Amino acid sequence: MPPLKALSAFEAASRHGSFSRAAEELGVTPSAISHHIQNLEDFLGVRVFSRHAGRAVLTNAGRLYAGEIERAFGTIMGATRLVAPQSQRDHLFIASGPSFAAKWLQPRIGNFIGQHPEIGIRLSTIADLRDLETIRFDLAIAYGRPPVVNDRQIEPLLAERLRPLCSPRLIEQLDLREPGDLARATLIHSSNALTWTDYLRKVTGASIKARHELWFDRSTMAIDAAVEGLGVVLESEILAAEELDKGTLVVPFRQPEFEVETVSYYLVRSAEAKGRSHVSAFEAWLRAKISAANLQTTSVA
């Protein structure tokens, strides 16, 4: 059995993506977190974080381990709440896809905490909709197809408008004026609700042979690659809002017929969430933030 303090430090650091934020949560110093991680790596015999330029990033082994440890901690918390529900009555467990959590939810969560300082937030990410069957959560923001989760209440939450996005200089370099010009570009693929093939068939009725292609399993990485001028990404204003506001990403084809709208985000409530005031408060806050961002909300028909 690995040292439990080391496991706790690793779980918090992997969830936050930061040693300093993990230290704040656990009430210790960042050097203590680093020491615990080192002890864990010594025990495992593998590196779970790669350290460079003052940053700590999960290794492949670390990502695999983090997913399993998150599930294990969820099981422990679920068991605790089962026999002693009052022990976590002031905590709210939120699950979300990693890109939505990083690009949209995390920058805004401080506003909710400011309004409800009495509510502790535990935000975790889900890489696959099937994770909802194994982790502890009160509310989940699921991305993709409607999840099938036993005994959970599910409804559409948010529609996204997908369109090609790229850096301003790439438009000039490639003279991008219409979708057919994408044949001169590198197409950047990410894990979203629409593939480039499906998009091009919808807006042009044909496929396009791109010059090059890049594939990423996270929208955050795909957006960063587009900002760096590596190609054109098919993304939504939800995840790329900051880059669009800054002008580091722009829309090469502004005509309405070149955007595709699809319901991609679903709100999932756990069976235990019914009647909890904390859950109602967060859901009301979430819908207000979505409305304030002028995004397309959805509801059950």
XYZ file of C-alpha atoms in Angstrom:
301
model
C 0.000 0.000 0.000
C 1.469 3.416 -0.946
C 1.747 6.085 1.778
C -1.756 7.530 2.231
C -0.489 11.106 2.657
C 1.386 10.755 -0.620
C -1.744 9.460 -2.332
C -3.765 12.381 -0.990
C -1.139 14.861 -2.209
C -0.988 13.187 -5.620
C -4.789 13.146 -5.998
C -5.074 16.840 -5.153
C -2.103 17.852 -7.364
C -3.368 15.863 -10.355
C -6.912 17.231 -9.962
C -5.766 20.852 -9.687
C -2.836 20.528 -12.102
C -0.805 22.482 -9.552
C 1.323 21.698 -6.505
C 0.589 25.105 -4.964
C -3.187 24.760 -5.291
C -3.010 21.228 -3.900
C -1.041 22.638 -0.963
C -3.715 25.282 -0.353
C -6.458 22.642 -0.322
C -4.604 20.321 2.043
C -3.270 23.070 4.288
C 0.423 22.301 3.732
C 3.299 23.915 1.837
C 4.054 23.277 -1.863
C 7.377 21.768 -0.809
C 5.478 19.260 1.335
C 3.382 18.288 -1.686
C 6.561 17.889 -3.741
C 8.074 15.737 -0.988
C 4.980 13.497 -0.870
C 5.012 13.129 -4.667
C 8.685 12.169 -4.556
C 7.912 9.538 -1.918
C 5.131 8.155 -4.088
C 7.397 8.013 -7.151
C 10.039 6.198 -5.110
C 7.421 3.691 -3.982
C 6.009 3.163 -7.498
C 9.340 3.165 -9.279
C 7.979 5.459 -12.014
C 7.626 9.209 -12.495
C 4.055 10.474 -12.172
C 4.912 14.129 -12.836
C 7.435 15.601 -15.250
C 8.975 18.795 -13.910
C 10.248 21.488 -16.235
C 10.333 25.290 -16.286
C 8.711 25.430 -12.874
C 5.712 23.388 -14.024
C 4.610 19.875 -13.082
C 2.737 17.897 -15.729
C 1.364 14.389 -15.375
C 3.294 11.723 -17.251
C 1.468 8.983 -19.144
C 1.832 6.736 -16.095
C 0.658 9.610 -13.896
C -2.493 10.171 -15.965
C -3.364 6.484 -15.780
C -2.710 6.386 -12.034
C -4.647 9.619 -11.426
C -7.767 8.214 -13.069
C -7.687 5.104 -10.907
C -6.903 7.005 -7.705
C -9.731 9.469 -8.408
C -12.148 6.551 -8.654
C -10.770 5.038 -5.452
C -11.147 8.320 -3.569
C -14.666 8.645 -4.978
C -15.501 5.216 -3.614
C -14.178 6.195 -0.177
C -16.150 9.451 -0.194
C -19.286 7.644 -1.329
C -18.934 5.110 1.458
C -18.359 7.885 3.987
C -21.401 9.776 2.853
C -23.461 6.584 2.920
C -22.840 5.989 6.629
C -22.246 9.596 7.732
C -23.954 11.957 5.272
C -23.572 14.909 7.639
C -19.765 14.699 7.271
C -19.875 16.209 3.775
C -23.134 18.129 3.807
C -21.338 21.395 3.049
C -19.497 20.028 0.002
C -20.628 19.930 -3.591
C -19.124 17.426 -6.014
C -19.003 18.634 -9.625
C -17.769 16.530 -12.560
C -17.031 17.894 -16.028
C -15.208 17.120 -19.225
C -11.590 18.314 -18.928
C -11.714 20.989 -21.657
C -14.956 22.575 -20.427
C -13.639 22.479 -16.857
C -10.343 24.138 -17.792
C -11.498 26.657 -20.413
C -14.947 27.690 -19.164
C -15.863 26.486 -15.684
C -12.643 26.942 -13.707
C -12.138 30.641 -14.620
C -15.668 31.376 -13.348
C -15.915 29.108 -10.305
C -14.430 31.775 -8.034
C -17.560 33.849 -8.593
C -19.721 31.031 -7.219
C -17.420 30.594 -4.221
C -17.664 34.331 -3.541
C -21.459 34.122 -3.561
C -21.583 30.904 -1.519
C -18.519 30.749 0.749
C -20.300 28.175 2.909
C -20.197 25.588 0.093
C -17.013 23.609 -0.517
C -16.451 22.713 -4.173
C -14.752 19.562 -5.382
C -14.299 19.723 -9.154
C -13.127 16.613 -10.966
C -12.855 15.787 -14.659
C -14.216 12.855 -16.629
C -12.439 11.612 -19.732
C -15.275 9.301 -20.751
C -19.023 9.382 -20.131
C -18.731 5.890 -18.674
C -16.761 7.459 -15.811
C -20.073 8.721 -14.438
C -20.852 5.158 -13.383
C -17.783 4.932 -11.182
C -17.129 8.386 -9.668
C -18.879 10.326 -6.912
C -20.707 13.462 -8.083
C -23.735 15.630 -7.327
C -23.876 17.381 -10.702
C -22.027 16.492 -13.883
C -21.634 18.480 -17.090
C -21.283 15.731 -19.680
C -20.049 16.340 -23.215
C -20.930 14.390 -26.333
C -23.813 12.030 -26.808
C -26.486 11.887 -24.074
C -24.978 9.708 -21.342
C -26.773 6.601 -20.158
C -26.449 6.670 -16.381
C -28.626 4.510 -14.173
C -30.878 6.318 -11.668
C -29.609 9.731 -12.730
C -31.630 12.680 -14.016
C -30.313 13.904 -17.386
C -31.292 16.866 -19.534
C -29.770 18.907 -22.368
C -27.889 21.925 -21.033
C -26.024 23.771 -23.731
C -25.743 23.959 -27.501
C -22.484 24.956 -29.153
C -21.803 26.568 -32.485
C -18.861 24.921 -34.219
C -16.881 26.686 -36.935
C -13.319 26.857 -38.269
C -10.965 29.041 -36.221
C -7.351 30.014 -36.839
C -4.718 32.627 -36.088
C -5.039 35.961 -37.970
C -1.708 35.495 -39.733
C -2.780 32.103 -41.094
C -5.709 33.705 -42.940
C -3.279 36.002 -44.711
C -0.689 33.293 -45.370
C -3.193 30.857 -46.900
C -5.683 33.433 -48.255
C -8.617 31.678 -46.571
C -11.882 33.017 -47.985
C -14.193 29.971 -48.247
C -14.185 26.371 -46.933
C -12.688 25.061 -50.150
C -9.514 26.978 -49.327
C -8.945 24.618 -46.390
C -7.285 22.272 -48.871
C -4.217 24.515 -48.461
C -4.297 24.259 -44.657
C -3.437 21.861 -41.862
C -6.671 20.692 -40.233
C -6.473 20.345 -36.459
C -8.738 17.643 -35.029
C -9.955 17.509 -31.425
C -12.491 15.535 -29.428
C -15.656 17.493 -30.069
C -19.188 16.748 -31.229
C -18.443 17.140 -34.950
C -15.590 15.833 -37.073
C -14.040 17.832 -39.874
C -15.467 15.306 -42.360
C -19.006 15.743 -41.044
C -18.643 19.506 -40.901
C -17.418 19.840 -44.481
C -20.164 17.586 -45.774
C -22.765 19.715 -43.980
C -21.530 23.087 -45.257
C -20.113 22.154 -48.677
C -21.668 18.796 -49.501
C -18.224 17.373 -50.223
C -15.027 16.285 -48.542
C -11.727 18.134 -48.763
C -8.226 16.710 -48.902
C -6.240 18.856 -46.510
C -2.536 19.552 -46.906
C -1.755 18.126 -43.443
C -3.653 16.968 -40.353
C -2.991 17.177 -36.607
C -4.888 15.136 -34.000
C -5.348 15.992 -30.319
C -7.428 14.252 -27.655
C -8.163 17.508 -25.810
C -9.752 20.675 -27.160
C -7.437 22.738 -24.980
C -4.387 21.412 -26.855
C -6.075 21.820 -30.232
C -6.954 25.447 -29.468
C -3.398 26.189 -28.315
C -2.037 24.663 -31.533
C -4.337 26.889 -33.611
C -3.217 29.983 -31.662
C 0.376 29.059 -32.484
C -0.518 29.059 -36.184
C -0.132 25.314 -36.699
C -3.431 24.992 -38.560
C -7.187 25.522 -38.563
C -9.226 24.025 -35.726
C -12.934 23.173 -35.727
C -14.100 24.479 -32.361
C -16.864 26.338 -30.551
C -17.081 29.818 -29.082
C -17.621 28.201 -25.670
C -14.105 26.808 -25.327
C -12.340 29.372 -27.514
C -14.084 32.447 -26.072
C -10.935 33.867 -24.449
C -8.842 33.455 -27.616
C -11.597 35.023 -29.751
C -11.879 37.980 -27.360
C -8.117 38.516 -27.431
C -7.952 38.149 -31.204
C -5.415 35.322 -31.061
C -8.029 33.252 -32.886
C -10.397 34.579 -35.551
C -13.200 33.236 -37.736
C -12.030 32.940 -41.365
C -15.530 32.328 -42.776
C -18.072 34.574 -41.074
C -21.169 33.678 -43.081
C -23.875 32.029 -40.910
C -24.090 29.047 -43.265
C -20.538 28.068 -42.298
C -21.374 27.419 -38.642
C -23.040 24.278 -37.313
C -25.038 24.203 -34.097
C -25.427 21.035 -32.054
C -26.519 20.139 -28.530
C -23.311 18.864 -26.945
C -23.546 19.444 -23.191
C -25.851 17.608 -20.806
C -26.570 18.176 -17.137
C -26.598 15.014 -15.047
C -27.914 14.990 -11.466
C -27.106 12.165 -9.096
C -29.866 10.361 -7.265
C -28.632 11.939 -4.012
C -28.758 15.480 -5.440
C -32.546 15.757 -5.310
C -33.677 18.374 -2.838
C -30.164 19.539 -1.869
C -30.023 23.333 -1.650
C -26.323 23.367 -2.615
C -27.130 21.585 -5.891
C -29.971 23.998 -6.676
C -27.728 26.986 -5.940
C -24.968 25.768 -8.245
C -27.373 24.906 -11.054
C -29.001 28.340 -10.849
C -25.559 29.985 -10.892
C -24.439 27.848 -13.843
C -27.490 28.720 -15.930
C -27.090 32.415 -15.095
C -23.444 32.343 -16.226
C -24.392 30.573 -19.442
C -27.053 33.199 -20.111
C -24.648 36.047 -19.298
C -22.155 34.639 -21.786
C -24.903 34.794 -24.439
C -24.643 31.076 -25.096
C -27.482 28.957 -26.415
C -29.179 27.213 -23.509
C -31.448 24.244 -23.969
C -34.134 22.593 -21.923
C -36.152 19.425 -21.998
C -38.739 19.554 -24.777
